[in-house]
PDB file of C-alpha atoms and ligand atoms in Angstrom:
ATOM      1  CA  UNK A   1     -10.169 197.220 203.363  1.00 82.00           C
ATOM      2  CA  UNK A   2      -8.899 197.096 206.884  1.00 76.00           C
ATOM      3  CA  UNK A   3      -6.185 194.598 206.024  1.00 79.00           C
ATOM      4  CA  UNK A   4      -3.375 195.929 203.800  1.00 91.00           C
ATOM      5  CA  UNK A   5      -2.958 192.566 202.121  1.00 98.00           C
ATOM      6  CA  UNK A   6      -5.379 190.133 200.437  1.00 98.00           C
ATOM      7  CA  UNK A   7      -3.859 186.610 201.070  1.00 98.00           C
ATOM      8  CA  UNK A   8      -7.046 184.898 202.057  1.00 98.00           C
ATOM      9  CA  UNK A   9     -10.776 185.490 201.963  1.00 98.00           C
ATOM     10  CA  UNK A  10     -10.391 185.544 205.752  1.00 98.00           C
ATOM     11  CA  UNK A  11      -8.627 188.813 205.429  1.00 97.00           C
ATOM     12  CA  UNK A  12     -11.908 190.421 204.449  1.00 98.00           C
ATOM     13  CA  UNK A  13     -14.953 191.115 206.551  1.00 97.00           C
ATOM     14  CA  UNK A  14     -18.516 190.247 205.151  1.00 97.00           C
ATOM     15  CA  UNK A  15     -19.106 193.991 204.683  1.00 97.00           C
ATOM     16  CA  UNK A  16     -15.830 194.344 202.732  1.00 98.00           C
ATOM     17  CA  UNK A  17     -16.770 191.534 200.537  1.00 98.00           C
ATOM     18  CA  UNK A  18     -20.211 192.876 199.792  1.00 98.00           C
ATOM     19  CA  UNK A  19     -18.461 196.345 199.220  1.00 98.00           C
ATOM     20  CA  UNK A  20     -16.079 195.003 196.612  1.00 98.00           C
ATOM     21  CA  UNK A  21     -19.014 193.154 194.853  1.00 98.00           C
ATOM     22  CA  UNK A  22     -20.975 196.557 194.632  1.00 98.00           C
ATOM     23  CA  UNK A  23     -17.824 198.402 193.585  1.00 98.00           C
ATOM     24  CA  UNK A  24     -17.241 195.815 190.753  1.00 98.00           C
ATOM     25  CA  UNK A  25     -20.924 196.116 189.569  1.00 98.00           C
ATOM     26  CA  UNK A  26     -20.267 199.951 189.236  1.00 98.00           C
ATOM     27  CA  UNK A  27     -16.773 199.509 187.616  1.00 97.00           C
ATOM     28  CA  UNK A  28     -18.301 197.132 185.097  1.00 97.00           C
ATOM     29  CA  UNK A  29     -20.733 199.889 183.853  1.00 97.00           C
ATOM     30  CA  UNK A  30     -18.481 202.878 184.049  1.00 94.00           C
ATOM     31  CA  UNK A  31     -15.079 203.949 182.991  1.00 92.00           C
ATOM     32  CA  UNK A  32     -12.689 203.360 185.879  1.00 91.00           C
ATOM     33  CA  UNK A  33     -11.153 206.450 187.555  1.00 93.00           C
ATOM     34  CA  UNK A  34      -7.336 206.566 187.070  1.00 97.00           C
ATOM     35  CA  UNK A  35      -6.680 205.842 190.698  1.00 96.00           C
ATOM     36  CA  UNK A  36      -3.365 204.119 189.782  1.00 97.00           C
ATOM     37  CA  UNK A  37      -2.069 207.032 187.773  1.00 98.00           C
ATOM     38  CA  UNK A  38       1.774 207.124 188.171  1.00 97.00           C
ATOM     39  CA  UNK A  39       1.793 203.784 190.110  1.00 98.00           C
ATOM     40  CA  UNK A  40       3.240 200.431 189.090  1.00 98.00           C
ATOM     41  CA  UNK A  41       2.125 196.983 190.126  1.00 98.00           C
ATOM     42  CA  UNK A  42       4.367 193.823 190.043  1.00 98.00           C
ATOM     43  CA  UNK A  43       2.700 190.589 188.774  1.00 98.00           C
ATOM     44  CA  UNK A  44       4.895 187.904 190.198  1.00 98.00           C
ATOM     45  CA  UNK A  45       3.763 184.553 188.791  1.00 98.00           C
ATOM     46  CA  UNK A  46       5.328 181.153 189.623  1.00 97.00           C
ATOM     47  CA  UNK A  47       2.620 179.102 187.968  1.00 98.00           C
ATOM     48  CA  UNK A  48       0.994 179.468 184.496  1.00 97.00           C
ATOM     49  CA  UNK A  49      -2.158 181.651 184.094  1.00 98.00           C
ATOM     50  CA  UNK A  50      -4.313 182.989 181.318  1.00 98.00           C
ATOM     51  CA  UNK A  51      -7.205 184.772 183.265  1.00 98.00           C
ATOM     52  CA  UNK A  52      -5.380 186.023 186.320  1.00 98.00           C
ATOM     53  CA  UNK A  53      -2.433 187.404 184.517  1.00 98.00           C
ATOM     54  CA  UNK A  54      -4.367 189.132 181.676  1.00 98.00           C
ATOM     55  CA  UNK A  55      -7.127 190.468 183.905  1.00 98.00           C
ATOM     56  CA  UNK A  56      -4.602 191.933 186.500  1.00 98.00           C
ATOM     57  CA  UNK A  57      -2.610 193.483 183.610  1.00 98.00           C
ATOM     58  CA  UNK A  58      -5.666 194.958 181.946  1.00 98.00           C
ATOM     59  CA  UNK A  59      -7.199 196.029 185.301  1.00 98.00           C
ATOM     60  CA  UNK A  60      -3.991 197.965 186.135  1.00 98.00           C
ATOM     61  CA  UNK A  61      -4.015 199.613 182.838  1.00 98.00           C
ATOM     62  CA  UNK A  62      -7.712 200.555 182.991  1.00 98.00           C
ATOM     63  CA  UNK A  63      -6.972 202.124 186.443  1.00 98.00           C
ATOM     64  CA  UNK A  64      -4.209 204.237 184.824  1.00 98.00           C
ATOM     65  CA  UNK A  65      -1.324 202.266 186.282  1.00 98.00           C
ATOM     66  CA  UNK A  66       1.675 200.255 184.882  1.00 98.00           C
ATOM     67  CA  UNK A  67       1.754 196.481 185.259  1.00 98.00           C
ATOM     68  CA  UNK A  68       5.124 194.544 185.210  1.00 98.00           C
ATOM     69  CA  UNK A  69       4.930 190.884 184.736  1.00 98.00           C
ATOM     70  CA  UNK A  70       7.615 188.767 186.296  1.00 97.00           C
ATOM     71  CA  UNK A  71       7.748 185.123 185.495  1.00 96.00           C
ATOM     72  CA  UNK A  72       9.144 182.304 187.499  1.00 93.00           C
ATOM     73  CA  UNK A  73      12.459 182.019 185.728  1.00 92.00           C
ATOM     74  CA  UNK A  74      13.252 185.751 185.814  1.00 91.00           C
ATOM     75  CA  UNK A  75      12.881 186.135 189.537  1.00 93.00           C
ATOM     76  CA  UNK A  76      13.662 182.743 191.000  1.00 92.00           C
ATOM     77  CA  UNK A  77      11.652 183.195 194.138  1.00 93.00           C
ATOM     78  CA  UNK A  78      13.511 181.529 196.874  1.00 90.00           C
ATOM     79  CA  UNK A  79      16.048 180.225 194.383  1.00 92.00           C
ATOM     80  CA  UNK A  80      17.897 183.087 192.990  1.00 94.00           C
ATOM     81  CA  UNK A  81      16.819 185.329 195.976  1.00 96.00           C
ATOM     82  CA  UNK A  82      14.949 184.903 199.228  1.00 97.00           C
ATOM     83  CA  UNK A  83      11.253 186.061 199.362  1.00 97.00           C
ATOM     84  CA  UNK A  84      12.021 188.589 202.032  1.00 98.00           C
ATOM     85  CA  UNK A  85      14.632 190.423 199.884  1.00 98.00           C
ATOM     86  CA  UNK A  86      12.375 190.271 196.813  1.00 98.00           C
ATOM     87  CA  UNK A  87       9.655 191.872 198.892  1.00 97.00           C
ATOM     88  CA  UNK A  88      12.000 194.638 200.280  1.00 98.00           C
ATOM     89  CA  UNK A  89      13.369 195.366 196.765  1.00 98.00           C
ATOM     90  CA  UNK A  90      10.074 195.417 194.884  1.00 98.00           C
ATOM     91  CA  UNK A  91       8.495 197.711 197.592  1.00 98.00           C
ATOM     92  CA  UNK A  92      10.978 200.346 196.485  1.00 98.00           C
ATOM     93  CA  UNK A  93       9.756 200.222 192.946  1.00 98.00           C
ATOM     94  CA  UNK A  94       5.999 199.331 192.823  1.00 98.00           C
ATOM     95  CA  UNK A  95       2.829 200.035 194.718  1.00 98.00           C
ATOM     96  CA  UNK A  96       1.620 196.464 195.126  1.00 98.00           C
ATOM     97  CA  UNK A  97       2.647 192.866 194.552  1.00 98.00           C
ATOM     98  CA  UNK A  98       0.142 190.486 192.890  1.00 98.00           C
ATOM     99  CA  UNK A  99       1.559 187.003 193.523  1.00 98.00           C
ATOM    100  CA  UNK A 100       0.819 183.519 192.198  1.00 98.00           C
ATOM    101  CA  UNK A 101       2.850 180.920 194.026  1.00 98.00           C
ATOM    102  CA  UNK A 102       2.743 177.528 195.700  1.00 98.00           C
ATOM    103  CA  UNK A 103       3.072 177.740 199.465  1.00 98.00           C
ATOM    104  CA  UNK A 104       0.804 180.140 201.342  1.00 98.00           C
ATOM    105  CA  UNK A 105       3.866 180.692 203.611  1.00 98.00           C
ATOM    106  CA  UNK A 106       5.644 182.327 200.626  1.00 98.00           C
ATOM    107  CA  UNK A 107       2.815 184.852 200.373  1.00 98.00           C
ATOM    108  CA  UNK A 108       2.889 185.433 204.170  1.00 98.00           C
ATOM    109  CA  UNK A 109       6.722 186.014 204.047  1.00 98.00           C
ATOM    110  CA  UNK A 110       6.302 188.471 201.104  1.00 98.00           C
ATOM    111  CA  UNK A 111       3.572 190.321 203.012  1.00 98.00           C
ATOM    112  CA  UNK A 112       5.757 190.437 206.170  1.00 98.00           C
ATOM    113  CA  UNK A 113       8.702 192.129 204.423  1.00 98.00           C
ATOM    114  CA  UNK A 114       6.910 194.194 201.736  1.00 98.00           C
ATOM    115  CA  UNK A 115       5.989 197.849 202.702  1.00 97.00           C
ATOM    116  CA  UNK A 116       3.226 197.651 199.966  1.00 98.00           C
ATOM    117  CA  UNK A 117       0.176 195.437 199.664  1.00 98.00           C
ATOM    118  CA  UNK A 118       0.481 191.846 198.570  1.00 98.00           C
ATOM    119  CA  UNK A 119      -2.536 190.264 196.736  1.00 98.00           C
ATOM    120  CA  UNK A 120      -2.921 186.439 196.446  1.00 98.00           C
ATOM    121  CA  UNK A 121      -3.310 185.615 192.734  1.00 99.00           C
ATOM    122  CA  UNK A 122      -3.648 181.863 193.602  1.00 98.00           C
ATOM    123  CA  UNK A 123      -1.635 179.727 196.066  1.00 98.00           C
ATOM    124  CA  UNK A 124      -1.931 176.052 197.009  1.00 98.00           C
ATOM    125  CA  UNK A 125      -4.365 177.074 199.808  1.00 98.00           C
ATOM    126  CA  UNK A 126      -6.511 179.803 198.312  1.00 98.00           C
ATOM    127  CA  UNK A 127      -7.725 181.713 195.278  1.00 99.00           C
ATOM    128  CA  UNK A 128      -9.459 184.739 196.873  1.00 98.00           C
ATOM    129  CA  UNK A 129      -9.822 186.767 193.556  1.00 99.00           C
ATOM    130  CA  UNK A 130     -11.591 183.854 191.952  1.00 99.00           C
ATOM    131  CA  UNK A 131     -14.095 183.417 194.747  1.00 99.00           C
ATOM    132  CA  UNK A 132     -14.943 187.186 194.778  1.00 99.00           C
ATOM    133  CA  UNK A 133     -15.484 187.058 191.005  1.00 99.00           C
ATOM    134  CA  UNK A 134     -17.633 183.913 191.595  1.00 99.00           C
ATOM    135  CA  UNK A 135     -19.840 185.714 194.084  1.00 98.00           C
ATOM    136  CA  UNK A 136     -20.129 188.764 191.753  1.00 98.00           C
ATOM    137  CA  UNK A 137     -21.371 186.340 188.996  1.00 99.00           C
ATOM    138  CA  UNK A 138     -23.906 184.598 191.322  1.00 98.00           C
ATOM    139  CA  UNK A 139     -25.128 187.971 192.507  1.00 98.00           C
ATOM    140  CA  UNK A 140     -25.609 189.243 188.931  1.00 98.00           C
ATOM    141  CA  UNK A 141     -27.488 186.146 187.781  1.00 98.00           C
ATOM    142  CA  UNK A 142     -29.467 185.344 190.920  1.00 98.00           C
ATOM    143  CA  UNK A 143     -29.931 188.761 192.219  1.00 97.00           C
ATOM    144  CA  UNK A 144     -29.152 187.659 195.742  1.00 94.00           C
ATOM    145  CA  UNK A 145     -26.358 185.849 197.720  1.00 97.00           C
ATOM    146  CA  UNK A 146     -27.954 185.085 201.102  1.00 94.00           C
ATOM    147  CA  UNK A 147     -30.557 182.658 199.995  1.00 89.00           C
ATOM    148  CA  UNK A 148     -28.449 180.928 197.424  1.00 98.00           C
ATOM    149  CA  UNK A 149     -27.195 177.261 197.625  1.00 98.00           C
ATOM    150  CA  UNK A 150     -23.884 176.632 196.083  1.00 98.00           C
ATOM    151  CA  UNK A 151     -23.026 172.888 195.496  1.00 98.00           C
ATOM    152  CA  UNK A 152     -19.335 172.290 194.996  1.00 98.00           C
ATOM    153  CA  UNK A 153     -18.375 168.879 193.461  1.00 98.00           C
ATOM    154  CA  UNK A 154     -14.832 167.619 193.603  1.00 98.00           C
ATOM    155  CA  UNK A 155     -11.530 168.550 195.206  1.00 98.00           C
ATOM    156  CA  UNK A 156     -11.440 170.518 198.412  1.00 98.00           C
ATOM    157  CA  UNK A 157      -8.665 172.648 196.854  1.00 98.00           C
ATOM    158  CA  UNK A 158      -7.566 176.203 196.801  1.00 99.00           C
ATOM    159  CA  UNK A 159     -10.657 177.312 194.834  1.00 99.00           C
ATOM    160  CA  UNK A 160     -13.054 175.372 197.077  1.00 99.00           C
ATOM    161  CA  UNK A 161     -11.572 176.790 200.265  1.00 98.00           C
ATOM    162  CA  UNK A 162     -11.829 180.457 199.169  1.00 99.00           C
ATOM    163  CA  UNK A 163     -15.338 179.842 197.932  1.00 98.00           C
ATOM    164  CA  UNK A 164     -16.431 178.234 201.168  1.00 98.00           C
ATOM    165  CA  UNK A 165     -15.020 181.129 203.173  1.00 98.00           C
ATOM    166  CA  UNK A 166     -16.611 183.757 200.732  1.00 98.00           C
ATOM    167  CA  UNK A 167     -19.969 181.972 200.571  1.00 98.00           C
ATOM    168  CA  UNK A 168     -20.139 181.724 204.430  1.00 98.00           C
ATOM    169  CA  UNK A 169     -19.151 185.361 204.786  1.00 98.00           C
ATOM    170  CA  UNK A 170     -22.235 186.504 202.793  1.00 98.00           C
ATOM    171  CA  UNK A 171     -24.678 184.036 204.296  1.00 98.00           C
ATOM    172  CA  UNK A 172     -24.920 181.757 201.228  1.00 98.00           C
ATOM    173  CA  UNK A 173     -25.358 178.111 201.711  1.00 98.00           C
ATOM    174  CA  UNK A 174     -22.333 176.029 200.649  1.00 98.00           C
ATOM    175  CA  UNK A 175     -22.395 172.274 200.257  1.00 98.00           C
ATOM    176  CA  UNK A 176     -19.379 170.294 199.122  1.00 98.00           C
ATOM    177  CA  UNK A 177     -18.997 166.690 198.009  1.00 98.00           C
ATOM    178  CA  UNK A 178     -15.450 165.422 197.860  1.00 98.00           C
ATOM    179  CA  UNK A 179     -14.091 161.854 198.055  1.00 98.00           C
ATOM    180  CA  UNK A 180     -12.510 160.756 201.266  1.00 97.00           C
ATOM    181  CA  UNK A 181      -9.018 162.175 201.634  1.00 97.00           C
ATOM    182  CA  UNK A 182      -9.807 165.228 199.474  1.00 98.00           C
ATOM    183  CA  UNK A 183     -12.029 167.344 201.736  1.00 98.00           C
ATOM    184  CA  UNK A 184     -11.421 171.009 202.448  1.00 98.00           C
ATOM    185  CA  UNK A 185      -8.813 171.144 205.285  1.00 98.00           C
ATOM    186  CA  UNK A 186     -10.460 171.070 208.674  1.00 97.00           C
ATOM    187  CA  UNK A 187      -9.130 174.516 209.854  1.00 97.00           C
ATOM    188  CA  UNK A 188     -10.584 176.228 206.792  1.00 98.00           C
ATOM    189  CA  UNK A 189     -13.966 174.534 207.356  1.00 97.00           C
ATOM    190  CA  UNK A 190     -13.947 175.646 210.975  1.00 97.00           C
ATOM    191  CA  UNK A 191     -13.335 179.255 209.914  1.00 98.00           C
ATOM    192  CA  UNK A 192     -16.015 178.988 207.356  1.00 98.00           C
ATOM    193  CA  UNK A 193     -18.446 177.476 209.859  1.00 97.00           C
ATOM    194  CA  UNK A 194     -17.843 180.433 212.222  1.00 97.00           C
ATOM    195  CA  UNK A 195     -18.543 182.861 209.388  1.00 97.00           C
ATOM    196  CA  UNK A 196     -21.610 180.937 208.238  1.00 97.00           C
ATOM    197  CA  UNK A 197     -23.006 181.075 211.890  1.00 97.00           C
ATOM    198  CA  UNK A 198     -22.426 184.839 212.026  1.00 97.00           C
ATOM    199  CA  UNK A 199     -24.090 185.432 208.644  1.00 97.00           C
ATOM    200  CA  UNK A 200     -26.951 182.946 208.703  1.00 96.00           C
ATOM    201  CA  UNK A 201     -25.586 180.601 206.119  1.00 95.00           C
ATOM    202  CA  UNK A 202     -25.149 176.797 206.102  1.00 95.00           C
ATOM    203  CA  UNK A 203     -22.106 174.664 205.444  1.00 96.00           C
ATOM    204  CA  UNK A 204     -22.381 170.969 204.507  1.00 96.00           C
ATOM    205  CA  UNK A 205     -19.552 168.429 203.908  1.00 96.00           C
ATOM    206  CA  UNK A 206     -20.590 165.216 202.120  1.00 97.00           C
ATOM    207  CA  UNK A 207     -19.137 162.492 199.864  1.00 97.00           C
ATOM    208  CA  UNK A 208     -22.237 162.336 197.652  1.00 98.00           C
ATOM    209  CA  UNK A 209     -22.567 164.620 194.744  1.00 98.00           C
ATOM    210  CA  UNK A 210     -26.206 163.784 194.268  1.00 97.00           C
ATOM    211  CA  UNK A 211     -26.902 164.693 197.852  1.00 97.00           C
ATOM    212  CA  UNK A 212     -25.270 168.177 197.630  1.00 98.00           C
ATOM    213  CA  UNK A 213     -26.812 169.181 194.354  1.00 98.00           C
ATOM    214  CA  UNK A 214     -30.413 168.692 195.545  1.00 97.00           C
ATOM    215  CA  UNK A 215     -32.080 172.077 195.648  1.00 97.00           C
ATOM    216  CA  UNK A 216     -28.848 173.926 194.479  1.00 98.00           C
ATOM    217  CA  UNK A 217     -28.842 177.275 192.629  1.00 98.00           C
ATOM    218  CA  UNK A 218     -25.304 176.766 191.513  1.00 98.00           C
ATOM    219  CA  UNK A 219     -23.293 173.664 190.609  1.00 98.00           C
ATOM    220  CA  UNK A 220     -19.488 174.390 190.871  1.00 99.00           C
ATOM    221  CA  UNK A 221     -16.567 172.222 190.066  1.00 99.00           C
ATOM    222  CA  UNK A 222     -12.807 172.613 189.491  1.00 99.00           C
ATOM    223  CA  UNK A 223      -9.982 170.498 188.124  1.00 98.00           C
ATOM    224  CA  UNK A 224      -9.048 167.209 189.778  1.00 98.00           C
ATOM    225  CA  UNK A 225      -5.332 167.909 189.471  1.00 98.00           C
ATOM    226  CA  UNK A 226      -4.224 171.371 190.495  1.00 98.00           C
ATOM    227  CA  UNK A 227      -0.971 172.982 189.302  1.00 98.00           C
ATOM    228  CA  UNK A 228       1.849 171.463 191.217  1.00 98.00           C
ATOM    229  CA  UNK A 229       0.036 168.122 191.770  1.00 98.00           C
ATOM    230  CA  UNK A 230       0.945 166.621 188.320  1.00 98.00           C
ATOM    231  CA  UNK A 231       2.698 163.653 189.950  1.00 98.00           C
ATOM    232  CA  UNK A 232      -0.621 162.636 191.630  1.00 98.00           C
ATOM    233  CA  UNK A 233      -2.681 162.628 188.342  1.00 98.00           C
ATOM    234  CA  UNK A 234      -3.414 158.936 188.056  1.00 98.00           C
ATOM    235  CA  UNK A 235      -4.315 158.546 191.769  1.00 98.00           C
ATOM    236  CA  UNK A 236      -6.559 161.616 191.542  1.00 98.00           C
ATOM    237  CA  UNK A 237      -8.303 160.540 188.358  1.00 98.00           C
ATOM    238  CA  UNK A 238      -9.209 157.355 190.114  1.00 98.00           C
ATOM    239  CA  UNK A 239     -10.388 158.870 193.302  1.00 98.00           C
ATOM    240  CA  UNK A 240     -12.556 161.519 191.482  1.00 98.00           C
ATOM    241  CA  UNK A 241     -14.042 159.238 188.736  1.00 98.00           C
ATOM    242  CA  UNK A 242     -17.596 159.413 190.219  1.00 98.00           C
ATOM    243  CA  UNK A 243     -17.342 163.174 190.850  1.00 98.00           C
ATOM    244  CA  UNK A 244     -17.661 164.249 187.232  1.00 98.00           C
ATOM    245  CA  UNK A 245     -20.304 167.004 186.646  1.00 98.00           C
ATOM    246  CA  UNK A 246     -22.591 166.060 183.691  1.00 98.00           C
ATOM    247  CA  UNK A 247     -26.005 166.937 182.470  1.00 97.00           C
ATOM    248  CA  UNK A 248     -27.522 164.289 184.584  1.00 96.00           C
ATOM    249  CA  UNK A 249     -26.152 165.816 187.755  1.00 98.00           C
ATOM    250  CA  UNK A 250     -27.245 169.244 186.648  1.00 97.00           C
ATOM    251  CA  UNK A 251     -30.763 167.926 186.245  1.00 96.00           C
ATOM    252  CA  UNK A 252     -30.781 167.081 189.942  1.00 96.00           C
ATOM    253  CA  UNK A 253     -30.376 170.783 190.988  1.00 98.00           C
ATOM    254  CA  UNK A 254     -32.953 173.459 190.946  1.00 98.00           C
ATOM    255  CA  UNK A 255     -34.343 174.368 187.479  1.00 96.00           C
ATOM    256  CA  UNK A 256     -32.151 177.018 185.880  1.00 96.00           C
ATOM    257  CA  UNK A 257     -29.247 176.336 188.285  1.00 98.00           C
ATOM    258  CA  UNK A 258     -25.941 177.863 187.174  1.00 98.00           C
ATOM    259  CA  UNK A 259     -23.036 175.747 186.166  1.00 98.00           C
ATOM    260  CA  UNK A 260     -19.769 177.416 187.229  1.00 99.00           C
ATOM    261  CA  UNK A 261     -16.022 176.502 186.840  1.00 98.00           C
ATOM    262  CA  UNK A 262     -12.876 178.789 187.308  1.00 99.00           C
ATOM    263  CA  UNK A 263     -11.291 177.419 184.141  1.00 98.00           C
ATOM    264  CA  UNK A 264      -9.163 175.982 182.662  1.00 98.00           C
ATOM    265  CA  UNK A 265     -11.408 172.910 182.381  1.00 98.00           C
ATOM    266  CA  UNK A 266     -10.737 169.339 181.266  1.00 98.00           C
ATOM    267  CA  UNK A 267     -13.855 167.875 179.522  1.00 98.00           C
ATOM    268  CA  UNK A 268     -13.921 164.143 179.949  1.00 97.00           C
ATOM    269  CA  UNK A 269     -12.410 164.573 183.453  1.00 98.00           C
ATOM    270  CA  UNK A 270     -14.177 166.769 185.952  1.00 98.00           C
ATOM    271  CA  UNK A 271     -16.966 167.749 183.460  1.00 98.00           C
ATOM    272  CA  UNK A 272     -18.561 165.923 180.610  1.00 98.00           C
ATOM    273  CA  UNK A 273     -17.789 167.118 176.978  1.00 97.00           C
ATOM    274  CA  UNK A 274     -19.859 170.073 175.974  1.00 96.00           C
ATOM    275  CA  UNK A 275     -20.835 171.181 179.442  1.00 98.00           C
ATOM    276  CA  UNK A 276     -19.047 174.591 179.194  1.00 98.00           C
ATOM    277  CA  UNK A 277     -21.443 175.420 176.320  1.00 97.00           C
ATOM    278  CA  UNK A 278     -24.558 174.197 178.184  1.00 97.00           C
ATOM    279  CA  UNK A 279     -27.344 176.880 178.405  1.00 97.00           C
ATOM    280  CA  UNK A 280     -26.940 176.877 182.093  1.00 98.00           C
ATOM    281  CA  UNK A 281     -23.146 177.400 182.035  1.00 98.00           C
ATOM    282  CA  UNK A 282     -21.938 180.970 183.006  1.00 98.00           C
ATOM    283  CA  UNK A 283     -18.272 180.092 182.892  1.00 98.00           C
ATOM    284  CA  UNK A 284     -17.347 182.815 180.491  1.00 98.00           C
ATOM    285  CA  UNK A 285     -19.273 185.484 182.309  1.00 98.00           C
ATOM    286  CA  UNK A 286     -17.415 184.264 185.469  1.00 98.00           C
ATOM    287  CA  UNK A 287     -14.052 184.632 183.731  1.00 98.00           C
ATOM    288  CA  UNK A 288     -14.979 188.093 182.565  1.00 98.00           C
ATOM    289  CA  UNK A 289     -15.885 189.092 186.128  1.00 98.00           C
ATOM    290  CA  UNK A 290     -12.274 188.422 187.223  1.00 98.00           C
ATOM    291  CA  UNK A 291     -11.397 191.797 185.449  1.00 98.00           C
ATOM    292  CA  UNK A 292     -14.134 193.773 187.239  1.00 98.00           C
ATOM    293  CA  UNK A 293     -13.564 192.387 190.727  1.00 98.00           C
ATOM    294  CA  UNK A 294      -9.868 192.844 190.444  1.00 98.00           C
ATOM    295  CA  UNK A 295     -10.305 196.502 189.424  1.00 98.00           C
ATOM    296  CA  UNK A 296     -12.475 196.889 192.534  1.00 98.00           C
ATOM    297  CA  UNK A 297      -9.846 195.221 194.683  1.00 98.00           C
ATOM    298  CA  UNK A 298      -6.983 197.320 193.307  1.00 98.00           C
ATOM    299  CA  UNK A 299      -9.014 200.424 193.581  1.00 97.00           C
ATOM    300  CA  UNK A 300      -9.848 199.647 197.239  1.00 97.00           C
ATOM    301  CA  UNK A 301      -6.376 198.794 198.272  1.00 96.00           C
ATOM    302  CA  UNK A 302      -4.511 201.384 196.244  1.00 95.00           C
ATOM    303  CA  UNK A 303      -7.056 204.113 195.377  1.00 88.00           C
TER     304      UNK A 303
HETATM  305  N1   CP B   1      -9.190 180.725 186.882  1.00 59.99           N
HETATM  306  C1   CP B   1      -7.973 181.112 186.817  1.00 59.99           C
HETATM  307  O1   CP B   1      -7.219 181.664 187.792  1.00 59.99           O
HETATM  308  O2   CP B   1      -7.331 180.981 185.538  1.00 59.99           O
HETATM  309  P1   CP B   1      -5.804 181.112 185.245  1.00 59.99           P
HETATM  310  O3   CP B   1      -5.129 180.093 185.899  1.00 59.99           O
HETATM  311  O4   CP B   1      -5.749 180.978 183.794  1.00 59.99           O
HETATM  312  O5   CP B   1      -5.293 182.419 185.696  1.00 59.99           O
HETATM  313  N1  NVA B   2      -7.277 174.439 191.478  1.00 59.99           N
HETATM  314  C1  NVA B   2      -6.739 174.971 190.249  1.00 59.99           C
HETATM  315  C2  NVA B   2      -7.220 176.303 189.897  1.00 59.99           C
HETATM  316  C3  NVA B   2      -6.685 176.942 188.666  1.00 59.99           C
HETATM  317  C4  NVA B   2      -7.286 178.327 188.409  1.00 59.99           C
HETATM  318  C5  NVA B   2      -5.114 175.006 190.404  1.00 59.99           C
HETATM  319  O1  NVA B   2      -4.665 175.397 191.458  1.00 59.99           O
HETATM  320  O2  NVA B   2      -4.448 174.716 189.474  1.00 59.99           O
END
């Protein structure tokens, strides 16, 4: 990777994204080389996590390194100590910072003052490791990325932004249906559109789930209320009520279309009960692929 840090999908070129996917395919089949032997990696998490925390911990171990989990209350990012000092101090001890936080600007500050790489493990703006695992999953299931149509239903949030950028980078077609007021931020769409133009993909913004799922190879959704938005729960439930993904909506897509969700899911909200276990659902393969793609990312950045 040219960039030392992975704060956004925009930090990666199309070639780098495809390279990480290929490397993850190999790492999934073979024992990983101990490229992190003697190295420690800090996992600094300000929000809860199951998949990201465990897969980064296991990935560092499998590459021969030593992960150190630091929860919100221990570190007090910006409360007990300013991010710049935390970055300077941790850089003296560890070889990389894997960070889950709220503001993207916190990640940017950490990256500015750290002398080691900083990896975004989810922020309010992006979830790049998730998007890369998602492309890996689509590639494995469909054997292609370029001619695939991904239909995203729901909130134009961190997961949607990273997936739009990632899909556009590899020439996939990305269509998103969100209610008014919950679209992917315009600057992200503009960046994604530029990438789609360069790579032969297409990007569509809509308010109609039925419209975007037509001819889709992948139906993707995420929670209506992201971590940190708990106070908006009622307003969001109302806004997204007609954006629930259910079997009926899946039936409008291509035959054999994949159903994807980053998890955790809320059956009865963004998905109908039972959808995770639907024969077209690949959500658990998708969750597994977090491990393989993150090994590829760590090996690339630190190997
Ligand atoms: N998909 C995902 O990032 O899950 P966690 O929040 O459990 O890490
Ligand atoms: N959009 C969700 C993703 C969780 C993996 C959130 O930020 O809470």
